[in-house]
CSV table of C-alpha atoms in Angstrom, one decimal:
chain,number,residue,atom,x,y,z
A,1,UNK,CA,-9.1,87.5,31.7
A,2,UNK,CA,-12.6,87.8,32.6
A,3,UNK,CA,-12.3,86.4,36.1
A,4,UNK,CA,-14.1,83.3,37.3
A,5,UNK,CA,-17.4,82.8,35.7
A,6,UNK,CA,-20.2,81.2,37.6
A,7,UNK,CA,-23.8,80.4,36.2
A,8,UNK,CA,-26.5,80.6,36.5
A,9,UNK,CA,-26.4,84.0,38.7
A,10,UNK,CA,-29.7,82.9,40.3
A,11,UNK,CA,-31.6,79.6,40.5
A,12,UNK,CA,-34.9,78.9,41.9
A,13,UNK,CA,-36.0,75.3,42.1
A,14,UNK,CA,-38.6,73.2,43.5
A,15,UNK,CA,-37.7,70.6,46.5
A,16,UNK,CA,-36.6,67.4,45.0
A,17,UNK,CA,-35.2,68.7,41.7
A,18,UNK,CA,-31.6,68.2,40.8
A,19,UNK,CA,-29.7,71.5,40.6
A,20,UNK,CA,-26.3,72.0,38.6
A,21,UNK,CA,-24.2,74.9,39.4
A,22,UNK,CA,-21.3,75.7,36.8
A,23,UNK,CA,-17.9,77.3,37.4
A,24,UNK,CA,-15.1,78.4,34.7
A,25,UNK,CA,-11.9,79.0,36.5
A,26,UNK,CA,-9.3,81.8,35.5
A,27,UNK,CA,-7.2,80.3,32.8
A,28,UNK,CA,-3.7,79.2,34.3
A,29,UNK,CA,-5.1,78.7,38.0
A,30,UNK,CA,-4.5,75.1,39.1
A,31,UNK,CA,-6.7,75.0,42.2
A,32,UNK,CA,-10.7,75.6,42.3
A,33,UNK,CA,-12.8,75.8,45.2
A,34,UNK,CA,-16.5,75.8,46.0
A,35,UNK,CA,-17.8,77.5,49.0
A,36,UNK,CA,-21.3,78.0,50.3
A,37,UNK,CA,-22.5,81.1,52.3
A,38,UNK,CA,-25.7,81.2,54.5
A,39,UNK,CA,-26.4,83.8,57.3
A,40,UNK,CA,-26.2,80.9,60.0
A,41,UNK,CA,-23.0,79.1,58.9
A,42,UNK,CA,-21.1,81.8,57.1
A,43,UNK,CA,-18.8,80.8,54.4
A,44,UNK,CA,-18.1,77.1,54.3
A,45,UNK,CA,-15.7,75.4,52.2
A,46,UNK,CA,-17.1,72.4,50.5
A,47,UNK,CA,-14.6,70.9,48.2
A,48,UNK,CA,-11.5,71.7,46.4
A,49,UNK,CA,-9.6,70.6,43.5
A,50,UNK,CA,-5.9,70.6,42.5
A,51,UNK,CA,-5.1,69.9,38.9
A,52,UNK,CA,-8.7,68.7,38.3
A,53,UNK,CA,-8.4,66.2,41.1
A,54,UNK,CA,-10.7,66.3,44.1
A,55,UNK,CA,-8.3,66.9,47.3
A,56,UNK,CA,-10.6,67.5,50.0
A,57,UNK,CA,-14.3,67.2,50.0
A,58,UNK,CA,-14.8,66.8,53.7
A,59,UNK,CA,-17.0,69.8,53.7
A,60,UNK,CA,-19.8,68.5,51.5
A,61,UNK,CA,-22.7,68.3,53.5
A,62,UNK,CA,-24.3,65.0,52.3
A,63,UNK,CA,-24.3,62.5,49.7
A,64,UNK,CA,-26.8,64.5,47.8
A,65,UNK,CA,-23.8,66.9,46.9
A,66,UNK,CA,-21.3,66.0,44.3
A,67,UNK,CA,-18.9,68.0,42.4
A,68,UNK,CA,-16.7,67.4,39.2
A,69,UNK,CA,-14.0,68.9,37.5
A,70,UNK,CA,-13.7,67.1,34.0
A,71,UNK,CA,-10.9,69.6,32.6
A,72,UNK,CA,-9.1,72.6,33.8
A,73,UNK,CA,-11.4,75.1,32.6
A,74,UNK,CA,-14.7,73.8,34.0
A,75,UNK,CA,-16.2,72.5,37.2
A,76,UNK,CA,-19.8,71.5,38.4
A,77,UNK,CA,-21.5,71.3,41.7
A,78,UNK,CA,-24.5,69.2,41.6
A,79,UNK,CA,-27.4,68.8,44.3
A,80,UNK,CA,-29.7,66.1,43.8
A,81,UNK,CA,-32.2,66.1,45.3
A,82,UNK,CA,-32.4,69.6,46.5
A,83,UNK,CA,-34.0,70.4,49.9
A,84,UNK,CA,-35.0,73.9,51.0
A,85,UNK,CA,-32.2,73.8,53.5
A,86,UNK,CA,-29.7,73.9,50.6
A,87,UNK,CA,-30.9,77.5,49.8
A,88,UNK,CA,-27.7,79.6,49.9
A,89,UNK,CA,-25.2,81.7,48.0
A,90,UNK,CA,-22.7,79.2,46.3
A,91,UNK,CA,-19.3,80.5,45.2
A,92,UNK,CA,-16.5,79.3,43.2
A,93,UNK,CA,-12.9,80.5,43.5
A,94,UNK,CA,-9.6,79.5,41.7
A,95,UNK,CA,-6.0,80.3,42.5
A,96,UNK,CA,-2.4,79.1,41.6
A,97,UNK,CA,-0.3,77.7,44.5
A,98,UNK,CA,0.2,80.1,47.1
A,99,UNK,CA,-1.3,83.1,45.2
A,100,UNK,CA,-4.3,85.3,45.5
A,101,UNK,CA,-7.7,83.3,45.0
A,102,UNK,CA,-10.5,85.1,43.2
A,103,UNK,CA,-14.1,84.4,43.5
A,104,UNK,CA,-16.9,84.3,41.1
A,105,UNK,CA,-19.8,86.4,41.4
A,106,UNK,CA,-21.9,83.6,43.0
A,107,UNK,CA,-25.2,81.6,42.4
A,108,UNK,CA,-28.0,82.4,44.6
A,109,UNK,CA,-29.9,79.2,45.1
A,110,UNK,CA,-33.4,79.1,46.4
A,111,UNK,CA,-35.2,75.9,46.9
A,112,UNK,CA,-38.9,76.0,47.6
B,1,UNK,CA,-11.5,75.0,64.2
B,2,UNK,CA,-9.0,75.9,61.3
B,3,UNK,CA,-10.5,79.0,60.1
B,4,UNK,CA,-9.3,82.5,60.9
B,5,UNK,CA,-11.5,84.2,63.4
B,6,UNK,CA,-12.1,88.2,63.2
B,7,UNK,CA,-12.2,90.5,65.8
B,8,UNK,CA,-14.3,92.8,66.5
B,9,UNK,CA,-17.5,91.2,64.9
B,10,UNK,CA,-18.8,94.7,64.3
B,11,UNK,CA,-17.2,98.0,64.2
B,12,UNK,CA,-18.9,101.5,63.7
B,13,UNK,CA,-16.6,104.5,62.9
B,14,UNK,CA,-17.0,108.1,61.4
B,15,UNK,CA,-15.8,108.8,57.9
B,16,UNK,CA,-12.3,110.0,57.8
B,17,UNK,CA,-11.1,107.8,61.2
B,18,UNK,CA,-9.0,104.6,60.8
B,19,UNK,CA,-10.6,101.0,61.3
B,20,UNK,CA,-8.4,98.1,62.4
B,21,UNK,CA,-9.6,94.7,62.3
B,22,UNK,CA,-7.8,91.5,63.7
B,23,UNK,CA,-7.6,88.1,62.8
B,24,UNK,CA,-6.3,85.0,64.8
B,25,UNK,CA,-5.8,81.6,63.4
B,26,UNK,CA,-4.5,78.1,65.2
B,27,UNK,CA,-2.1,76.3,62.8
B,28,UNK,CA,0.9,77.1,60.8
B,29,UNK,CA,0.0,78.9,57.6
B,30,UNK,CA,1.5,79.5,54.1
B,31,UNK,CA,-0.2,82.9,53.6
B,32,UNK,CA,-3.1,84.7,54.7
B,33,UNK,CA,-5.8,86.8,52.6
B,34,UNK,CA,-7.9,89.5,53.5
B,35,UNK,CA,-11.5,89.9,51.5
B,36,UNK,CA,-14.1,92.5,51.4
B,37,UNK,CA,-17.7,91.7,50.8
B,38,UNK,CA,-20.3,94.3,50.4
B,39,UNK,CA,-23.9,93.3,51.3
B,40,UNK,CA,-25.4,90.8,49.0
B,41,UNK,CA,-22.3,90.8,46.8
B,42,UNK,CA,-19.4,88.7,45.9
B,43,UNK,CA,-16.0,88.5,47.8
B,44,UNK,CA,-13.3,91.0,46.5
B,45,UNK,CA,-9.6,90.2,47.1
B,46,UNK,CA,-7.8,92.8,49.0
B,47,UNK,CA,-4.4,91.6,50.0
B,48,UNK,CA,-2.3,88.3,50.3
B,49,UNK,CA,0.5,88.4,52.9
B,50,UNK,CA,3.0,85.5,53.1
B,51,UNK,CA,4.2,83.9,56.1
B,52,UNK,CA,7.7,85.4,55.5
B,53,UNK,CA,6.4,88.7,55.4
B,54,UNK,CA,5.5,91.1,58.2
B,55,UNK,CA,3.6,94.0,56.6
B,56,UNK,CA,2.1,94.9,53.3
B,57,UNK,CA,0.5,98.0,52.0
B,58,UNK,CA,-2.0,98.6,49.3
B,59,UNK,CA,-3.4,102.2,49.0
B,60,UNK,CA,-5.2,103.0,52.2
B,61,UNK,CA,-4.9,99.2,53.5
B,62,UNK,CA,-2.1,98.0,55.7
B,63,UNK,CA,-2.0,94.3,56.6
B,64,UNK,CA,0.5,93.1,59.4
B,65,UNK,CA,1.2,89.3,60.1
B,66,UNK,CA,2.7,88.0,63.3
B,67,UNK,CA,3.3,84.3,62.9
B,68,UNK,CA,4.4,83.9,66.5
B,69,UNK,CA,1.1,84.9,67.9
B,70,UNK,CA,-0.8,83.6,64.7
B,71,UNK,CA,-2.4,86.7,64.4
B,72,UNK,CA,-3.0,89.4,61.6
B,73,UNK,CA,-4.5,92.9,61.1
B,74,UNK,CA,-5.9,95.0,58.6
B,75,UNK,CA,-5.8,98.8,59.1
B,76,UNK,CA,-8.0,101.0,56.6
B,77,UNK,CA,-6.8,104.5,57.0
B,78,UNK,CA,-8.8,107.6,56.4
B,79,UNK,CA,-12.2,105.4,56.0
B,80,UNK,CA,-14.7,106.4,53.7
B,81,UNK,CA,-18.5,105.6,53.4
B,82,UNK,CA,-17.7,103.2,50.4
B,83,UNK,CA,-15.6,101.1,52.8
B,84,UNK,CA,-19.0,99.9,54.6
B,85,UNK,CA,-18.7,96.2,54.2
B,86,UNK,CA,-17.8,92.8,55.9
B,87,UNK,CA,-14.2,92.1,55.9
B,88,UNK,CA,-12.8,88.6,56.0
B,89,UNK,CA,-9.6,86.8,56.7
B,90,UNK,CA,-8.7,83.4,55.0
B,91,UNK,CA,-5.7,81.7,56.3
B,92,UNK,CA,-4.0,78.9,54.0
B,93,UNK,CA,-2.9,76.2,56.0
B,94,UNK,CA,0.9,75.2,55.4
B,95,UNK,CA,1.5,72.8,52.7
B,96,UNK,CA,-2.3,73.2,51.7
B,97,UNK,CA,-3.6,75.5,49.1
B,98,UNK,CA,-7.1,75.5,50.7
B,99,UNK,CA,-8.2,78.3,52.9
B,100,UNK,CA,-10.9,78.9,55.2
B,101,UNK,CA,-13.0,81.8,56.3
B,102,UNK,CA,-14.1,83.1,59.9
B,103,UNK,CA,-17.5,84.9,60.4
B,104,UNK,CA,-15.9,88.5,59.4
B,105,UNK,CA,-16.0,92.0,60.7
B,106,UNK,CA,-18.7,94.1,59.8
B,107,UNK,CA,-17.6,97.5,59.2
B,108,UNK,CA,-20.0,100.5,59.2
B,109,UNK,CA,-18.6,103.8,58.1
B,110,UNK,CA,-20.9,106.8,58.9
B,111,UNK,CA,-20.7,109.7,56.6
């Protein structure tokens, strides 16, 4: 398996634009997680899905953030409209129940 | 908060020495994972230890878990300059598959 695949690796966008981050989890993993990492706040859990259903989105910072998982092999995290304070590295991870969670390489988002 | 808290925040040692990092958490857990992150890179999974396990080994890594004290430790033996990285613990809450991170321990191994 190629591991968790995220795209794009880097994204630079202007304030106010819509940004969509993509994630393909490892095949057979039934849980998917989105994290955000900044110097100030460290690694924050934004949302996680179990069997494609959002279970806990309490970490999503604002209504500008939304996440979907239309099927077991794809998830998106959307920010609309984007703001400079959204600049961060966004990670996606997947796991089976009670097993190791593996991370993608991350998407470095810069909002100017 | 629910996340693991690592201690110390920073650790600087000479190559060849052992490095010990500690993690404390607040609630019952199913398992606890340790990750490494090199500067500007992604998170690499090191070890998962389950709540019914007390110790696990992987190469030069040894992880212990004490559920009565709600704590875990990561020992890296015979450290190398390539071990320089940040190390995070991530406890998974009991009956949940989600996991949280603390602020990590920044390890610097001097050649």
